[in-house]
XYZ file of C-alpha atoms in Angstrom:
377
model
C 109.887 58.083 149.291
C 110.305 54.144 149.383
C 110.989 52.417 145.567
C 110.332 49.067 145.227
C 111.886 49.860 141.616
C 114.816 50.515 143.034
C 116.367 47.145 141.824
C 113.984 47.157 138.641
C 116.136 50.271 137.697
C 119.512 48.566 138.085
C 117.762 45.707 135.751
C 116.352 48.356 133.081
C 120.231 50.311 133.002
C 121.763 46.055 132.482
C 118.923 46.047 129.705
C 119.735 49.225 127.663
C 124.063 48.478 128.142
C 123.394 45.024 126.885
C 120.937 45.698 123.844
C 123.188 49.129 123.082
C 126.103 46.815 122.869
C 124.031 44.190 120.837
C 123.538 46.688 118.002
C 127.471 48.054 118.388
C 126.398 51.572 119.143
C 128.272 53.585 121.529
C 126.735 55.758 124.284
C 127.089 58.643 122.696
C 125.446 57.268 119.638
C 122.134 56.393 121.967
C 121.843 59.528 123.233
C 122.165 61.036 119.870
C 119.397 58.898 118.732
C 117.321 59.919 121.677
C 118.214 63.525 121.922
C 118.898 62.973 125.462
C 123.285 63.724 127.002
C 125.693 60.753 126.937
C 126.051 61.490 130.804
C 122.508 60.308 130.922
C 122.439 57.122 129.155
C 125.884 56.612 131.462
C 123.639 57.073 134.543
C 120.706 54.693 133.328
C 123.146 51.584 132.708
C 124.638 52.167 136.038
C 121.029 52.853 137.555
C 121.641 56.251 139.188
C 118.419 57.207 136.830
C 115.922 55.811 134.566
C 115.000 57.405 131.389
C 112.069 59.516 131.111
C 108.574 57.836 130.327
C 108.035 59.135 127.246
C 111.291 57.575 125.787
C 110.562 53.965 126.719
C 108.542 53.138 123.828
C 111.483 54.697 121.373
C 113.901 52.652 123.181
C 112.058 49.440 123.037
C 111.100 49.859 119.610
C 115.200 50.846 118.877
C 115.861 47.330 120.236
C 113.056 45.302 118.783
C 111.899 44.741 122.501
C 108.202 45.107 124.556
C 108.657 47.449 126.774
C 107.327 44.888 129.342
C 110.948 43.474 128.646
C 112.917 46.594 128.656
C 111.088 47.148 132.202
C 111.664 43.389 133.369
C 107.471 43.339 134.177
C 106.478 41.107 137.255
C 102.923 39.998 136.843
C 101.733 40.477 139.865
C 102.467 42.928 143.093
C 102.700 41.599 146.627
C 100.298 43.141 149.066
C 103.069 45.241 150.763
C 104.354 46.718 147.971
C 101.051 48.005 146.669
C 100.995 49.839 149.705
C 104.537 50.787 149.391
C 103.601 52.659 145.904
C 100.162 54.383 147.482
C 102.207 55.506 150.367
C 104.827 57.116 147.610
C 102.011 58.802 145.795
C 100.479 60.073 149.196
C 104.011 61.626 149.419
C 103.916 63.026 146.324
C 100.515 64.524 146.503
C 101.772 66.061 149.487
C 105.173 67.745 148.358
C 103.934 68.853 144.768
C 100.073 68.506 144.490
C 97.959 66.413 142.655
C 98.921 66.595 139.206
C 102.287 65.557 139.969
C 100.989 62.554 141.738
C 98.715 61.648 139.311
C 101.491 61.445 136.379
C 103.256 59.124 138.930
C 100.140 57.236 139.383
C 99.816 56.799 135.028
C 103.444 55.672 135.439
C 102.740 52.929 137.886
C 99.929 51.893 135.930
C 101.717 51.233 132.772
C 103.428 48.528 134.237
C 100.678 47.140 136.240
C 97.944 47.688 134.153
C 96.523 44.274 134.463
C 96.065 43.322 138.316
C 93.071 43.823 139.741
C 93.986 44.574 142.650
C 96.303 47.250 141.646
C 93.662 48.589 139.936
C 91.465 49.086 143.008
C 94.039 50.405 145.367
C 94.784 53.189 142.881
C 91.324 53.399 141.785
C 90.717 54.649 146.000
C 93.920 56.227 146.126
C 92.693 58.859 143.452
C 88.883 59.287 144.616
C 90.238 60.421 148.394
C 92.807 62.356 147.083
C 90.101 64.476 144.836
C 90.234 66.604 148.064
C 93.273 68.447 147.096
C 92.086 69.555 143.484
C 91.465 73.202 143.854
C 88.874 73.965 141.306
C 86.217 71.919 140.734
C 86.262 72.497 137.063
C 89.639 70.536 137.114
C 87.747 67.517 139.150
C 85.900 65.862 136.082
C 89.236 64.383 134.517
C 89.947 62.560 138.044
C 86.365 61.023 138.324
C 86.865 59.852 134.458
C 90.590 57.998 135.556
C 88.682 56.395 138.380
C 85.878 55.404 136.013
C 88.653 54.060 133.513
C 90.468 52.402 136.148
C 87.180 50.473 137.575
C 85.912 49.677 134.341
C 89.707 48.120 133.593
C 88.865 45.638 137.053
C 85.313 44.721 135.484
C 86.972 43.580 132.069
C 89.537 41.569 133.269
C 88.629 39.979 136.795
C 85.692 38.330 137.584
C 86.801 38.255 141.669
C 83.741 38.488 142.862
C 85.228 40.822 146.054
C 87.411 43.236 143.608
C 84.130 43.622 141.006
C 82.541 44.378 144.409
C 84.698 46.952 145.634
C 84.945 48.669 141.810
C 81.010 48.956 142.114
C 81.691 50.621 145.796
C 83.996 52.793 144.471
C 81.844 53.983 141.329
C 78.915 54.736 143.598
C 80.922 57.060 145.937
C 82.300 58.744 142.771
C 78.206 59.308 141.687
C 77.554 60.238 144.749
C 80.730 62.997 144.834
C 79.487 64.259 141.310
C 75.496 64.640 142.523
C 74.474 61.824 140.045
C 72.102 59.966 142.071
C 70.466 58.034 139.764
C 73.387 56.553 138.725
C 74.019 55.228 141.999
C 70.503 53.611 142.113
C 71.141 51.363 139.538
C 73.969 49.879 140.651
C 72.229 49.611 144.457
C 69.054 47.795 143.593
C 70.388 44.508 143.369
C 71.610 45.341 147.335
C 67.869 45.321 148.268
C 67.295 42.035 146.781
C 65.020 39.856 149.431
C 67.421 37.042 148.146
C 70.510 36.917 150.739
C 73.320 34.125 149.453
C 74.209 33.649 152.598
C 77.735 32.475 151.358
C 79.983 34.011 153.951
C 78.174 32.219 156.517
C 77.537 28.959 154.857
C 81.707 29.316 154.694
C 82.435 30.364 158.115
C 79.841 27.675 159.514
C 82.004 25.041 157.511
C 85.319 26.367 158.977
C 83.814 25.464 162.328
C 81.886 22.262 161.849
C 85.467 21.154 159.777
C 88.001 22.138 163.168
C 89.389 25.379 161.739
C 88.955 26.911 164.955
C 91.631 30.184 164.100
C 90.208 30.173 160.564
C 86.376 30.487 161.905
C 87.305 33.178 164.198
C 89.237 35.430 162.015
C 86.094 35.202 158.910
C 83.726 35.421 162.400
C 85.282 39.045 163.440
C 85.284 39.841 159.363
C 81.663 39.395 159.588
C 80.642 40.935 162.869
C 82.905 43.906 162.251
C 81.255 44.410 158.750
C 77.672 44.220 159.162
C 77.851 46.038 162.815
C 79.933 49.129 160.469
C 77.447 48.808 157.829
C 74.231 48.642 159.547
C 75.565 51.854 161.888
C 76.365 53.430 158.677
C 72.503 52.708 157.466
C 71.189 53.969 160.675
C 73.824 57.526 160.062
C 72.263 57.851 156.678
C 68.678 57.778 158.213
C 69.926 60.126 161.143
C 70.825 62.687 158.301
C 67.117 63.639 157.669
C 66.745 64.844 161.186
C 64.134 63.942 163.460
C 60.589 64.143 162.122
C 59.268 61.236 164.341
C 60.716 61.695 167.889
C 60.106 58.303 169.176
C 61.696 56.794 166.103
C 64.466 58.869 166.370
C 64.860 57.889 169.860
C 64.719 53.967 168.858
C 67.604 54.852 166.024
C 69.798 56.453 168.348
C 69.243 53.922 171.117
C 70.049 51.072 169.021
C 73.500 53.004 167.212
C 74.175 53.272 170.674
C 73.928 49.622 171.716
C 76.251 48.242 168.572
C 79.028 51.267 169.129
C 78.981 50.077 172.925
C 78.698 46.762 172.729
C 80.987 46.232 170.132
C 83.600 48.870 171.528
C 83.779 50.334 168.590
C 84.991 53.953 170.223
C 87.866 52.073 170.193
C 88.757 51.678 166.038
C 86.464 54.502 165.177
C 84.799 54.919 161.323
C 83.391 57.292 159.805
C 79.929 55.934 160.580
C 80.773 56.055 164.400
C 81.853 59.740 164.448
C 78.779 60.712 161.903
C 76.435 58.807 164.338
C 77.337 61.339 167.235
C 77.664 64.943 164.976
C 73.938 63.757 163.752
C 72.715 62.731 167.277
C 73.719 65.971 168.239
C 71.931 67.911 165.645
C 69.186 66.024 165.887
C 68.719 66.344 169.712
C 69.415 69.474 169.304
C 66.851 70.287 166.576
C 64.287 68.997 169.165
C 65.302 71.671 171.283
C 66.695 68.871 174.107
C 69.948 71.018 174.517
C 71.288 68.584 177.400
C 71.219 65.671 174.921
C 72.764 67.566 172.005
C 75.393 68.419 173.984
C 75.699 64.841 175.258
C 76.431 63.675 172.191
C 78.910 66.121 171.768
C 81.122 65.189 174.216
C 81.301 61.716 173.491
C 82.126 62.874 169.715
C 84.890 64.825 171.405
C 86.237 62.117 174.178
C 86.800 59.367 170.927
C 88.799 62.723 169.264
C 90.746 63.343 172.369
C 91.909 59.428 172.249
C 92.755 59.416 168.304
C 96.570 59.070 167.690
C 97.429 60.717 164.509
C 97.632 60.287 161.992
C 94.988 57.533 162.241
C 95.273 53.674 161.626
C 92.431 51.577 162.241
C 94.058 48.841 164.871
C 92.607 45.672 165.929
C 91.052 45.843 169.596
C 90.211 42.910 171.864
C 86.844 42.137 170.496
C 88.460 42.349 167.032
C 92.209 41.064 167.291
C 92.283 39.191 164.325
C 91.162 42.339 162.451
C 94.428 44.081 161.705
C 96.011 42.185 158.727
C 92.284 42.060 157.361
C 91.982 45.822 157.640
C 95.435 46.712 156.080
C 94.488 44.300 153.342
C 91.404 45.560 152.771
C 91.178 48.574 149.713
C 88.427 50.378 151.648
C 89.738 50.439 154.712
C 93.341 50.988 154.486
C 95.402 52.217 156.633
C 97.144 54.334 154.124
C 95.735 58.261 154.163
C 96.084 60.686 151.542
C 95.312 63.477 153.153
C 97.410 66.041 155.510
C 97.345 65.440 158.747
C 95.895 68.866 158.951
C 93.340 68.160 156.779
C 92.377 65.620 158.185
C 91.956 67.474 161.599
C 90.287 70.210 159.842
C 87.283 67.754 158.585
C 87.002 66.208 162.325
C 86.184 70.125 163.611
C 83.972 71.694 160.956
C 80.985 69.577 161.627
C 80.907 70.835 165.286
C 83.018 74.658 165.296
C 81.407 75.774 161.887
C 78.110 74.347 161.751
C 74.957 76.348 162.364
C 72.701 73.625 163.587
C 74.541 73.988 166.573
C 73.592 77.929 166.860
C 71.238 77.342 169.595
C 74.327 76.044 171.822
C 76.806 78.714 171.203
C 75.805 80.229 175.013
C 76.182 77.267 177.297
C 79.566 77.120 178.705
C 79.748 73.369 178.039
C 79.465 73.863 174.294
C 82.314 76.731 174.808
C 84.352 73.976 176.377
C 83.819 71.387 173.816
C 84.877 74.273 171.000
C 87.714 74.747 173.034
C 89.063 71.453 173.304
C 88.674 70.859 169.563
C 90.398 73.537 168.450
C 93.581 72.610 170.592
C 92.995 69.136 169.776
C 93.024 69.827 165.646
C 93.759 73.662 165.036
């Protein structure tokens, strides 16, 4: 696990030797006070350790301090190490389980309790790694940290891309508790017949003002984003299954189009796997078995070509996209999730779903099952 506190540490042991000495107490006399072994405090001023959460308070109080001083607080964390700390609690979640991680998490957020930012990252970190609670009795105090940790963004940003992505993140977490409504009031404004237009007033200026590299980098932004959203729109509508044939037709015709012409096989979302498992059903609910297995197979070529663990990657159409995408809170690269996990939600939409009973004889649906399970099992 990678610690970008590793020099912070060194700086914290400097801190206690030089306010111990301040006061003339001896080592000993410190760890008396804390109820903690001289051989500790020994280790902290020579930064093989740092002393446990709970006494930082005691200490900085001890030496009339902040604690933001006894910890040497930085304002603000660069992009890379934010990334840094959600790939150590990934680690941790993996090794020792949630709860674990998620006293690691309140530790990181003591110190960085006031960057926005931040506050998102872990915000997302903690919603996708809600997977690996066991009992879903044990889930509410989760949601409530990411509701505390969104709210926190809303109070002291007014960025109008982090309060954004706080109100993204609250409607997922409505949508994981069944609390629909909920989610309807924050969306209506969405539907508003009033478009701003402000990313493209900005990207038009980039051109008309010469900043060619600039123009095409917010150009891709904006492609890439609408052509994910608006397949993730028509995914939502293929989820009520086909009542209206033709229609369904036109949906799946035109998901078709902006996954091909767009090539976005290539740096596959969740909205471009979801549009093939729900073509399939869908076909296959209309009892056109040759289709439904169609789609299948595509859904299984993009798995066949995924490198694990996944990271979204720029492609030609998109080659500016990378450092946008590794930037961005929703769709970073970091996962929380096993690798097995992760293969085990790719197969159980196709090996343990019953709207795909009706296929289970043909020898091409064998074959499909087949190449899952040595792809992911």
């Amino acid at each position: 696990m990678e610690n970008i506190f590793s020099n912070k540490v060194l700086k914290l042991g400097d801190i206690i030797s030089e306010k111990r000495k301040e006061i003339n107490w001896t080592q000993e006399e410190l760890a008396g006070y804390l109820g903690v072994t001289k051989a500790s405090v020994s280790k902290w001023e020579r930064g093989r350790s740092h002393p446990d959460i709970l006494l930082l308070p005691e200490i900085a109080t001890l030496f009339n301090i902040t604690i933001d001083e006894l910890l040497c607080y930085e304002s603000n964390l660069t992009n890379n190490q934010i990334v840094i700390l959600t790939e150590n609690l990934s680690s941790l979640l993996n090794e020792k389980g949630i709860e674990e991680a998620y006293k690691q998490l309140n530790f990181y957020l003591r110190r960085y309790k006031n960057q926005a930012k931040f506050l998102i990252s872990m915000a997302q970190w903690l919603l996708n790694s809600t997977y690996a609670v066991k009992e879903e009795k044990n889930l509410e105090k989760y949601y409530k940290k990411v509701f505390e940790l969104t709210g926190q963004v809303k109070n002291i940003s007014s960025n109008t891309i982090y309060l954004e992505e706080a109100e993204l993140i609250e409607s997922v977490t409505y949508m994981l508790k069944k609390e629909y409504s909920k989610i309807i009031g924050i969306g209506e404004k969405l539907l508003s017949p009033v478009h701003n237009g402000l990313d493209e007033v900005y990207i038009s200026a980039l051109l008309a003002n010469g900043n060619l590299d600039e123009f095409e980098y917010g150009f891709q932004i904006l492609l890439y984003q609408n052509a994910v959203n608006t397949l993730g729109i028509i995914v939502a509508k293929l989820t009520t299954l086909p009542v209206n044939e033709v229609w369904f037709a036109k949906l799946i015709k035109l998901g078709e189009n902006i996954i091909d012409l767009l090539d976005l096989k290539e740096m596959p979302t969740n909205s471009t796997l979801g549009y093939y498992i729900f073509a399939a059903l869908g076909y296959c609910q209309l009892g056109k078995v040759e289709l439904a297995l169609f789609y299948l197979e595509e859904y299984t070529g993009i798995i066949e070509n995924l490198d694990f663990p996944i990271q979204l990657k720029g492609i030609e159409l998109f080659d500016k996209l990378e450092e946008w995408l590794d930037n961005n809170v929703i769709f970073q690269s970091t996962n929380t999730m096993k690798e097995e996990d992760v293969k085990r939600a790719l197969a159980e939409p196709i090996l343990n779903n019953p709207g795909f009973s009706r296929l289970e004889k043909e020898e091409k649906f064998k074959n499909i099952v087949k190449r899952l399970r040595e792809i992911l099992l």
